[in-house]
Amino acid sequence: MKTISADELQERIIAGRELALIDVRTTGEFAKAHLLFAVSVPLDKLELVFDQLVPRLGTPIVFCDEGSGLADQAAERLLPFGYNNLEILQGGIQAWKEAGYEIFSGINVPSKAFGEFVEHEYSTPHVSANELKAKIDAGEKLVILDSRPMSEFNKMNIPGASCCPGAELVYRVTDASIDTKTLVVVNCAGRTRSIIGCQSLINAGIPNPVVALKDGTMGWHLAGFELEKGQVRSAPNVSKTGLQRSKEMADAVRTKYGVRRIGLSKLQLFQDQSQERSLFLLDVRSPEEFESGHLPGSQSAPGGQLVQATDEFVGVRNARLVLIDDTGVRAAMTASWLIQMGWDEVYVLEGGLENDDLEIGKPPRKVLGLEETRSPKLSAEQANQMITGGSVSIFDLADSLEFREGHLPGAKRTSRSILAKQLENQTEESQVLLTSPDGAFASLTAEDVGHKAGKTISVLDGGVEAWRLAGYTLEQGDDLDAGELSEDVWYKPYQRTDAIDEAMKAYLTWEVALVEQIERDGTTNFKRFDSSNEKVREESNTK
């Protein structure tokens, strides 16, 4: 397999051409130390997500690890699927560090660093938890808009806040504000989406005063204030007046930041070129709107999350991005931020949702190699009969957070890399049932591991989700015997089971420090625009 040195990779990154930089260690290991633009794709789950993150077979791909050989395994695993431009970072991340280049911790770092850049460059106004609490207690006129998706809002929120995910803010703020004198407070769990959300409203020119809640729900908790839990309160639906006003604001933003629009004919041209140029069709509406009807070939990428965690949707740096929504408002606002993040080819599709051939529901996920799997699949009912009727060992491929949320009673956590070893302890009479969140990973692993171990592995068709929908009981909690699987993911501070306050403080300090670290790294090309309608300078740290 071809290798690339740290110096050569640095030059490749600075050149600004297409590049997929893939770190194949576990996400927990990745979060401790990685390259700035690396995308976390654990080797065990490579086939599950690779087509979505890197759809073009000829994309230049560089795999990295800590020098353990995982990168070589990843490249060898992809070759049969047609990927043909593969290289390995020679010496892994240690060689990168020894060459004098920056190593980053955490996840979604480019997006997080960009949020800090925005606050630093524009002096985005903020309010502390103590100041906000005083305003609430004094009965001041304000509205609190939480820029996280409902799944996060439901877990915890500032009392009285309404859920209004990032790309929805300009879309819904006219109807959410009582009048132009009402203070609009934007918050998230920490900093990034608060800053971006607040600055979005400022950039759009809303007449209201607007501030970001400093440090979000974490800051509120650390100040000693109670958070609400289990709420489903959303910002108001968009009225006719609100829609018209949001379009006017989005038009001004589109002009200021140079957001380009294309029609279906230009999109067809991009699609015809997709074997030479990576193309991502990103629907920035809510997941519910996406499932009610979307353009074939597009993926759901709610705008606020796309800016907050771009690397979870797009695995190819400098790819071509086409954003889709129904009114142009959310797509224009999202595009304006991606342009400032340094994405040069970002477009908003006009009229894309007016066709009659829209797809309904969630599109089928392409899992490399899944069609070739032949392991026996059991329905939830059949699996329940197996469990109640004999000796069964249940193994679950969920990550530690997914397993904690819900798993089959008696299940043990496993991974693709250690399942064969666990099967050595099974008696000949014991049946094996393998599960995963939606069943796809279980089918892939059963085929791979079962063949090597000489053991027949049955798969729960549809996974844990199918079990739940069938009405069967799920257990919650961690697998205390998981051992080597315990650091498979990165835990957000509020997902930890101990030292939560200390983790929150460390996380917030880490975010703020990213501004200085990206300056040292020197490979970002974040762009700054002045307060007029002209870009005055490009903030490029490229050395």
Coordinates of C-alpha atoms in Angstrom, one line a residue:
M1 CA 0.0 0.0 0.0
K2 CA 1.3 3.5 -0.9
T3 CA 2.4 5.7 2.0
I4 CA 2.6 9.4 2.4
S5 CA 4.9 11.3 4.7
A6 CA 3.7 13.9 7.2
D7 CA 5.4 16.7 5.2
E8 CA 3.8 15.5 2.0
L9 CA 0.4 15.3 3.7
Q10 CA 0.8 18.8 5.0
E11 CA 1.4 20.1 1.5
R12 CA -1.6 18.2 0.2
I13 CA -3.8 19.8 2.9
I14 CA -2.6 23.3 2.1
A15 CA -3.0 22.8 -1.7
G16 CA -6.8 22.9 -1.2
R17 CA -7.8 20.1 -3.5
E18 CA -10.1 17.2 -2.7
L19 CA -8.9 15.0 0.2
A20 CA -10.5 12.5 2.5
L21 CA -8.3 12.2 5.6
I22 CA -9.7 9.2 7.6
D23 CA -8.7 8.2 11.1
V24 CA -9.7 4.6 11.6
R25 CA -9.1 4.3 15.4
T26 CA -12.1 4.2 17.8
T27 CA -13.8 7.6 18.3
G28 CA -12.6 7.6 21.9
E29 CA -9.0 7.2 20.8
F30 CA -9.5 9.8 18.0
A31 CA -10.8 12.3 20.5
K32 CA -7.6 12.1 22.6
A33 CA -5.3 13.1 19.7
H34 CA -5.8 13.5 15.9
L35 CA -5.0 15.7 12.9
L36 CA -7.2 18.8 12.5
F37 CA -9.1 17.8 9.3
A38 CA -9.2 14.1 10.1
V39 CA -12.6 12.4 10.0
S40 CA -13.3 9.7 12.5
V41 CA -14.4 6.4 10.9
P42 CA -13.6 3.5 13.2
L43 CA -12.3 0.4 11.3
D44 CA -15.0 -1.8 12.8
K45 CA -17.7 0.4 11.2
L46 CA -15.9 1.3 8.0
E47 CA -18.5 -0.2 5.6
L48 CA -21.4 1.3 7.5
V49 CA -20.7 5.0 6.8
F50 CA -18.0 5.2 4.1
D51 CA -20.2 5.5 1.1
Q52 CA -22.0 8.4 2.6
L53 CA -18.9 10.2 3.7
V54 CA -16.8 9.5 0.7
P55 CA -19.1 8.7 -2.2
R56 CA -16.6 9.0 -5.1
L57 CA -14.4 6.0 -5.7
G58 CA -11.5 8.0 -7.1
T59 CA -11.3 10.4 -4.1
P60 CA -7.8 10.8 -2.8
I61 CA -7.9 9.1 0.6
V62 CA -5.3 9.1 3.3
F63 CA -5.8 6.7 6.2
C64 CA -4.1 7.3 9.6
D65 CA -3.8 5.5 12.9
E66 CA -1.2 5.4 15.7
G67 CA 1.1 3.2 13.6
S68 CA -0.7 0.0 14.6
G69 CA -1.6 -1.3 11.1
L70 CA -5.3 -0.4 11.3
A71 CA -4.9 2.0 8.4
D72 CA -3.5 -0.8 6.2
Q73 CA -6.5 -3.0 7.2
A74 CA -8.9 -0.2 6.2
A75 CA -7.3 0.3 2.8
E76 CA -7.3 -3.4 2.1
R77 CA -11.0 -3.7 3.1
L78 CA -12.0 -0.9 0.7
L79 CA -10.1 -2.1 -2.3
P80 CA -12.8 -4.7 -3.4
F81 CA -15.4 -2.0 -3.4
G82 CA -13.6 0.0 -6.1
Y83 CA -11.8 2.7 -4.1
N84 CA -8.5 3.1 -5.9
N85 CA -6.6 6.2 -4.7
L86 CA -5.6 5.1 -1.2
E87 CA -2.5 6.0 0.9
I88 CA -1.4 5.5 4.5
L89 CA 0.1 8.2 6.7
Q90 CA 3.6 6.8 7.3
G91 CA 4.2 6.5 11.0
G92 CA 0.7 7.6 11.9
I93 CA -0.2 10.5 14.1
Q94 CA 3.1 10.1 16.1
A95 CA 5.1 10.9 12.9
W96 CA 2.8 13.9 12.3
K97 CA 3.6 15.2 15.8
E98 CA 7.3 14.5 15.5
A99 CA 7.3 16.5 12.2
G100 CA 6.3 19.5 14.3
Y101 CA 2.6 19.7 13.3
E102 CA -0.3 20.3 15.6
I103 CA -2.3 17.5 17.2
F104 CA -5.9 18.3 18.3
S105 CA -8.1 16.7 20.9
G106 CA -12.0 16.5 20.9
I107 CA -14.4 16.0 18.1
N108 CA -15.8 18.2 15.3
V109 CA -12.8 20.4 15.8
P110 CA -12.9 22.4 12.6
S111 CA -16.5 23.5 13.4
K112 CA -15.7 24.2 17.0
A113 CA -12.7 26.2 16.1
F114 CA -14.7 28.2 13.6
G115 CA -17.2 29.1 16.3
E116 CA -14.5 30.5 18.4
F117 CA -13.0 32.3 15.4
V118 CA -16.4 33.9 14.8
E119 CA -16.7 35.2 18.4
H120 CA -13.1 36.4 18.3
E121 CA -13.5 38.3 15.0
Y122 CA -16.9 39.8 15.4
S123 CA -17.1 40.2 19.2
T124 CA -20.4 38.3 19.2
P125 CA -22.3 39.7 22.2
H126 CA -23.1 37.4 25.1
V127 CA -24.8 37.2 28.4
S128 CA -23.6 35.1 31.4
A129 CA -25.9 32.7 33.2
N130 CA -26.1 35.0 36.2
E131 CA -27.0 38.0 34.1
L132 CA -29.7 36.0 32.2
K133 CA -31.2 34.7 35.5
A134 CA -31.3 38.3 36.8
K135 CA -33.1 39.4 33.7
I136 CA -35.6 36.6 34.0
D137 CA -36.3 37.3 37.6
A138 CA -36.7 41.0 36.9
G139 CA -39.4 40.2 34.3
E140 CA -37.5 41.7 31.4
K141 CA -38.9 41.1 27.9
L142 CA -36.9 38.3 26.4
V143 CA -37.2 35.1 24.5
I144 CA -34.7 32.2 24.8
L145 CA -34.1 30.1 21.6
D146 CA -32.2 26.9 22.0
S147 CA -30.3 26.2 18.8
R148 CA -29.9 22.4 19.4
P149 CA -32.1 19.8 17.8
M150 CA -35.1 18.5 19.8
S151 CA -33.4 15.3 20.8
E152 CA -30.8 17.4 22.8
F153 CA -33.3 20.0 23.9
N154 CA -35.5 17.2 25.4
K155 CA -32.7 16.1 27.7
M156 CA -32.2 19.5 29.3
N157 CA -33.0 23.1 28.6
I158 CA -32.9 26.6 30.1
P159 CA -36.3 27.2 31.8
G160 CA -38.7 28.8 29.5
A161 CA -36.6 28.3 26.3
S162 CA -38.0 27.0 23.0
C163 CA -36.3 24.6 20.6
C164 CA -35.2 26.4 17.5
P165 CA -32.3 24.6 15.7
G166 CA -29.6 26.8 14.2
A167 CA -30.8 27.0 10.6
E168 CA -34.3 27.7 11.9
L169 CA -33.4 30.9 13.8
V170 CA -33.7 33.4 11.0
Y171 CA -36.6 31.4 9.6
R172 CA -38.6 31.6 12.8
V173 CA -37.4 34.6 14.8
T174 CA -40.0 37.0 13.5
D175 CA -42.8 34.9 14.9
A176 CA -40.8 34.0 18.1
S177 CA -40.1 37.6 19.1
I178 CA -43.0 39.5 20.7
D179 CA -41.8 42.8 19.4
T180 CA -38.6 44.5 18.2
K181 CA -37.6 45.5 21.7
T182 CA -37.7 41.9 23.0
L183 CA -34.2 40.6 23.8
V184 CA -33.4 37.4 21.9
V185 CA -31.1 35.0 23.7
V186 CA -29.6 32.1 21.8
N187 CA -28.1 29.1 23.6
C188 CA -26.8 25.6 23.1
A189 CA -25.1 23.0 25.3
G190 CA -21.8 24.9 25.3
R191 CA -20.5 27.6 22.9
T192 CA -20.4 26.9 19.2
R193 CA -24.1 26.9 18.3
S194 CA -24.8 29.7 20.7
I195 CA -22.2 31.9 18.9
I196 CA -23.2 30.9 15.4
G197 CA -26.9 31.2 16.1
C198 CA -26.5 34.7 17.7
Q199 CA -24.3 35.9 14.9
S200 CA -26.7 34.5 12.3
L201 CA -29.4 36.8 13.6
I202 CA -27.1 39.7 13.7
N203 CA -25.9 39.0 10.2
A204 CA -29.5 38.8 9.0
G205 CA -30.2 42.2 10.5
I206 CA -33.0 41.5 12.9
P207 CA -34.1 44.7 14.7
N208 CA -34.1 43.0 18.1
P209 CA -31.2 43.1 20.5
V210 CA -29.6 39.6 20.5
V211 CA -27.0 37.8 22.6
A212 CA -25.5 34.4 23.0
L213 CA -25.8 32.6 26.4
K214 CA -22.2 32.3 27.4
D215 CA -21.3 28.5 27.8
G216 CA -24.9 27.5 27.2
T217 CA -26.6 24.9 29.4
M218 CA -23.3 23.9 30.9
G219 CA -22.7 27.5 32.1
W220 CA -26.2 27.6 33.5
H221 CA -25.6 24.3 35.4
L222 CA -22.2 25.5 36.6
A223 CA -23.8 28.7 37.9
G224 CA -26.0 26.5 40.2
F225 CA -29.3 27.0 38.3
E226 CA -31.8 24.2 37.6
L227 CA -32.4 22.9 34.1
E228 CA -35.7 21.7 32.8
K229 CA -35.9 18.2 31.4
G230 CA -38.3 16.3 29.1
Q231 CA -39.6 19.4 27.4
V232 CA -40.8 19.5 23.8
R233 CA -41.5 23.2 23.4
S234 CA -40.7 24.5 19.9
A235 CA -40.4 27.9 18.4
P236 CA -43.7 29.0 16.6
N237 CA -44.4 27.9 13.1
V238 CA -43.7 30.3 10.4
S239 CA -46.5 32.7 9.5
K240 CA -47.0 34.3 6.1
T241 CA -45.5 37.5 7.5
G242 CA -42.6 35.7 9.2
L243 CA -41.8 33.8 5.9
Q244 CA -41.7 37.0 3.9
R245 CA -39.5 38.7 6.4
S246 CA -37.1 35.7 6.7
K247 CA -36.8 35.6 2.9
E248 CA -35.8 39.3 2.9
M249 CA -33.2 38.7 5.5
A250 CA -31.8 35.7 3.8
D251 CA -31.6 37.6 0.5
A252 CA -29.4 40.2 2.2
V253 CA -27.2 37.5 3.7
R254 CA -26.9 35.7 0.3
T255 CA -25.8 38.9 -1.3
K256 CA -23.3 39.8 1.4
Y257 CA -21.6 36.4 1.5
G258 CA -21.8 35.6 -2.1
V259 CA -24.1 32.6 -1.9
R260 CA -24.5 31.1 -5.3
R261 CA -27.8 29.6 -6.5
I262 CA -28.3 26.9 -9.2
G263 CA -31.2 25.3 -10.9
L264 CA -32.0 21.6 -11.7
S265 CA -30.1 21.8 -15.0
K266 CA -26.9 22.9 -13.3
L267 CA -27.4 20.2 -10.7
Q268 CA -27.7 17.6 -13.4
L269 CA -24.3 18.8 -14.8
F270 CA -22.8 18.4 -11.3
Q271 CA -24.2 14.9 -11.1
D272 CA -22.8 14.0 -14.5
Q273 CA -19.4 15.2 -13.2
S274 CA -19.6 13.3 -9.9
Q275 CA -17.1 10.7 -10.9
E276 CA -14.5 13.4 -11.3
R277 CA -15.7 15.8 -8.6
S278 CA -17.2 14.7 -5.2
L279 CA -20.7 16.0 -4.8
F280 CA -22.9 16.1 -1.7
L281 CA -26.6 16.9 -1.8
L282 CA -27.5 18.2 1.7
D283 CA -31.1 18.8 2.7
V284 CA -30.9 21.4 5.5
R285 CA -34.5 21.2 6.7
S286 CA -35.6 19.2 9.8
P287 CA -35.4 15.4 9.6
E288 CA -39.2 15.3 9.7
E289 CA -39.5 17.6 6.7
F290 CA -36.8 15.6 4.9
E291 CA -38.8 12.3 5.4
S292 CA -42.0 13.9 4.1
G293 CA -40.4 14.3 0.7
H294 CA -36.8 14.9 -0.5
L295 CA -34.8 14.9 -3.7
P296 CA -33.5 11.5 -4.6
G297 CA -29.8 11.2 -3.8
S298 CA -29.9 13.8 -1.0
Q299 CA -29.2 13.2 2.6
S300 CA -30.7 14.8 5.7
A301 CA -28.3 17.4 7.1
P302 CA -30.2 19.9 9.3
G303 CA -28.4 23.3 8.8
G304 CA -27.4 24.0 12.3
Q305 CA -25.9 20.5 12.8
L306 CA -24.1 20.7 9.4
V307 CA -22.2 23.8 10.5
Q308 CA -21.7 22.4 14.0
A309 CA -20.4 19.0 12.9
T310 CA -19.6 19.3 9.2
D311 CA -17.2 16.3 9.3
E312 CA -20.1 14.0 10.3
F313 CA -21.9 14.7 7.0
V314 CA -19.0 15.4 4.5
G315 CA -15.9 13.3 4.6
V316 CA -14.1 15.0 1.7
R317 CA -12.4 18.3 2.2
N318 CA -13.0 20.8 -0.7
A319 CA -15.9 18.8 -2.1
R320 CA -18.8 20.4 -4.0
L321 CA -21.8 21.0 -1.7
V322 CA -25.4 21.7 -2.9
L323 CA -27.8 22.7 -0.1
I324 CA -31.6 22.1 -0.4
D325 CA -34.6 23.4 1.3
D326 CA -38.2 24.6 0.4
T327 CA -37.9 28.4 0.8
G328 CA -34.2 29.1 0.4
V329 CA -34.0 30.7 3.8
R330 CA -32.4 27.9 5.7
A331 CA -30.2 26.9 2.8
A332 CA -28.9 30.4 2.3
M333 CA -28.1 30.9 6.0
T334 CA -26.3 27.6 6.2
A335 CA -24.4 28.3 3.0
S336 CA -23.2 31.6 4.3
W337 CA -21.5 29.9 7.2
L338 CA -19.9 27.1 5.1
I339 CA -18.5 29.8 2.8
Q340 CA -17.0 31.6 5.8
M341 CA -15.6 28.2 7.0
G342 CA -13.6 28.0 3.8
W343 CA -15.7 25.8 1.6
D344 CA -15.3 27.3 -1.9
E345 CA -18.0 25.4 -3.8
V346 CA -21.2 25.8 -2.0
Y347 CA -24.5 26.2 -3.8
V348 CA -28.2 26.6 -3.0
L349 CA -30.6 24.6 -5.2
E350 CA -33.7 26.5 -6.4
G351 CA -36.9 24.6 -7.2
G352 CA -35.4 21.2 -6.1
L353 CA -38.4 20.2 -4.0
E354 CA -41.1 21.2 -6.6
N355 CA -40.8 18.0 -8.6
D356 CA -43.2 15.1 -8.5
D357 CA -40.5 12.4 -8.0
L358 CA -39.6 13.2 -4.4
E359 CA -38.7 10.2 -2.2
I360 CA -40.7 9.7 1.0
G361 CA -39.2 8.4 4.3
K362 CA -35.6 7.6 5.2
P363 CA -33.5 6.6 2.2
P364 CA -32.0 3.2 2.3
R365 CA -28.5 3.4 3.7
K366 CA -25.8 1.9 1.5
V367 CA -23.6 -0.4 3.5
L368 CA -20.7 -1.7 1.6
G369 CA -20.8 -5.5 1.4
L370 CA -24.2 -5.8 3.0
E371 CA -25.9 -7.3 0.0
E372 CA -23.5 -10.3 0.1
T373 CA -24.3 -11.3 3.7
R374 CA -26.1 -14.6 4.1
S375 CA -26.3 -15.0 7.9
P376 CA -29.8 -16.1 9.1
K377 CA -32.0 -13.3 10.2
L378 CA -34.7 -13.5 12.8
S379 CA -37.6 -11.3 13.4
A380 CA -38.2 -9.8 16.8
E381 CA -40.8 -12.5 17.4
Q382 CA -38.5 -15.3 16.3
A383 CA -35.7 -13.9 18.4
N384 CA -37.9 -13.7 21.5
Q385 CA -38.9 -17.4 20.9
M386 CA -35.2 -18.4 20.7
I387 CA -34.4 -16.5 23.9
T388 CA -37.3 -18.0 25.9
G389 CA -36.8 -21.5 24.5
G390 CA -33.2 -22.4 25.0
S391 CA -29.6 -21.5 25.7
V392 CA -28.8 -18.2 23.9
S393 CA -25.9 -15.8 24.1
I394 CA -26.8 -12.3 23.0
F395 CA -24.1 -9.9 21.8
D396 CA -24.8 -6.3 21.0
L397 CA -22.5 -4.2 18.7
A398 CA -23.9 -0.9 19.9
D399 CA -21.4 1.6 21.1
S400 CA -21.3 2.3 24.9
L401 CA -23.8 5.2 24.7
E402 CA -26.2 3.4 22.5
F403 CA -26.0 0.3 24.7
R404 CA -26.7 2.4 27.8
E405 CA -29.8 3.8 26.2
G406 CA -31.3 0.4 25.6
H407 CA -30.4 -3.2 24.8
L408 CA -32.0 -6.7 24.9
P409 CA -32.2 -8.1 28.4
G410 CA -29.1 -10.1 29.1
A411 CA -27.1 -8.8 26.2
K412 CA -23.4 -8.3 26.4
R413 CA -21.5 -5.6 24.5
T414 CA -19.1 -6.7 21.8
S415 CA -17.2 -5.4 18.8
R416 CA -16.3 -6.7 15.4
S417 CA -12.7 -7.1 16.4
I418 CA -13.3 -9.1 19.6
L419 CA -16.4 -11.1 18.9
A420 CA -14.5 -14.1 17.5
K421 CA -12.6 -14.3 20.8
Q422 CA -15.8 -14.1 22.8
L423 CA -17.3 -17.0 20.8
E424 CA -14.5 -19.3 21.8
N425 CA -16.2 -19.5 25.2
Q426 CA -19.5 -20.6 23.8
T427 CA -20.5 -24.2 24.0
E428 CA -21.7 -26.1 20.9
E429 CA -25.3 -26.2 22.2
S430 CA -25.4 -22.4 22.9
Q431 CA -27.0 -20.4 20.2
V432 CA -25.7 -16.9 19.3
L433 CA -27.9 -13.9 18.6
L434 CA -26.1 -10.8 17.4
T435 CA -27.8 -7.3 17.5
S436 CA -26.9 -3.7 16.6
P437 CA -29.0 -0.5 16.6
D438 CA -30.6 -1.2 13.2
G439 CA -29.4 -4.6 12.3
A440 CA -27.1 -3.7 9.4
F441 CA -23.9 -3.8 11.4
A442 CA -24.9 -7.1 12.9
S443 CA -25.4 -8.7 9.5
L444 CA -22.1 -7.4 8.3
T445 CA -20.2 -8.6 11.4
A446 CA -22.0 -12.0 11.5
E447 CA -20.9 -12.8 8.0
D448 CA -17.3 -11.7 8.6
V449 CA -16.8 -13.2 12.1
G450 CA -19.0 -16.2 11.8
H451 CA -17.1 -17.5 8.8
K452 CA -13.7 -17.0 10.6
A453 CA -14.9 -18.6 13.8
G454 CA -16.8 -21.5 12.2
K455 CA -19.9 -20.6 14.1
T456 CA -23.4 -19.9 12.9
I457 CA -24.6 -16.5 14.1
S458 CA -28.2 -15.4 13.9
V459 CA -29.0 -11.7 13.4
L460 CA -31.9 -9.8 14.9
D461 CA -33.4 -8.3 11.7
G462 CA -33.9 -4.6 12.1
G463 CA -31.8 -4.6 15.3
V464 CA -32.7 -3.2 18.7
E465 CA -35.0 -0.7 17.0
A466 CA -37.1 -3.5 15.6
W467 CA -37.2 -5.2 19.0
R468 CA -38.5 -2.0 20.6
L469 CA -41.1 -1.4 17.9
A470 CA -42.4 -5.0 18.5
G471 CA -43.1 -4.0 22.1
Y472 CA -40.5 -6.0 23.8
T473 CA -38.7 -4.8 26.9
L474 CA -35.3 -3.1 26.7
E475 CA -32.8 -2.9 29.6
Q476 CA -30.8 0.3 30.2
G477 CA -27.4 0.8 31.7
D478 CA -23.8 0.0 31.0
D479 CA -22.1 -3.4 30.5
L480 CA -19.8 -3.3 33.5
D481 CA -17.8 -6.2 32.0
A482 CA -17.1 -4.5 28.7
G483 CA -13.5 -3.8 29.6
E484 CA -11.5 -2.9 26.5
L485 CA -14.7 -1.5 24.9
S486 CA -15.1 1.2 27.5
E487 CA -13.3 4.0 25.5
D488 CA -15.0 3.4 22.1
V489 CA -16.7 6.8 22.0
W490 CA -16.2 10.4 23.2
Y491 CA -18.4 11.3 26.1
K492 CA -19.9 14.7 26.2
P493 CA -19.4 16.2 29.7
Y494 CA -23.1 15.6 30.6
Q495 CA -22.9 12.0 29.4
R496 CA -20.4 11.1 32.0
T497 CA -21.3 9.3 35.2
D498 CA -18.8 11.1 37.4
A499 CA -16.8 14.4 37.7
I500 CA -19.4 16.0 35.5
D501 CA -18.7 19.6 36.6
E502 CA -15.0 19.2 36.2
A503 CA -15.5 17.8 32.7
M504 CA -17.7 20.8 31.7
K505 CA -15.1 23.3 32.9
A506 CA -12.4 21.5 31.0
Y507 CA -14.5 21.3 27.9
L508 CA -15.4 25.0 27.9
T509 CA -11.7 25.9 28.4
W510 CA -10.7 23.6 25.5
E511 CA -13.2 25.3 23.2
V512 CA -11.9 28.8 24.0
A513 CA -8.3 27.7 23.4
L514 CA -8.9 26.5 19.9
V515 CA -8.5 30.0 18.4
E516 CA -4.8 30.0 19.4
Q517 CA -4.3 26.4 18.4
I518 CA -5.6 26.8 14.8
E519 CA -3.3 29.8 14.4
R520 CA -0.4 27.6 15.3
D521 CA -1.7 24.8 13.0
G522 CA -1.9 27.2 10.0
T523 CA -4.1 25.2 7.6
T524 CA -7.5 26.8 8.1
N525 CA -8.9 29.3 5.6
F526 CA -11.7 30.8 7.6
K527 CA -13.0 34.0 6.0
R528 CA -14.0 37.3 7.7
F529 CA -16.4 39.8 6.2
D530 CA -16.8 43.3 7.4
S531 CA -20.1 45.0 8.4
S532 CA -20.6 46.3 4.8
N533 CA -21.7 44.1 1.9
E534 CA -18.2 43.5 0.8
K535 CA -15.7 40.9 1.9
V536 CA -12.6 42.9 3.1
R537 CA -10.2 40.1 3.8
E538 CA -9.8 36.4 3.8
E539 CA -8.5 35.1 7.1
S540 CA -6.0 32.4 6.0
N541 CA -3.4 30.9 8.2
T542 CA -1.9 28.8 5.5
K543 CA 1.9 28.7 5.8

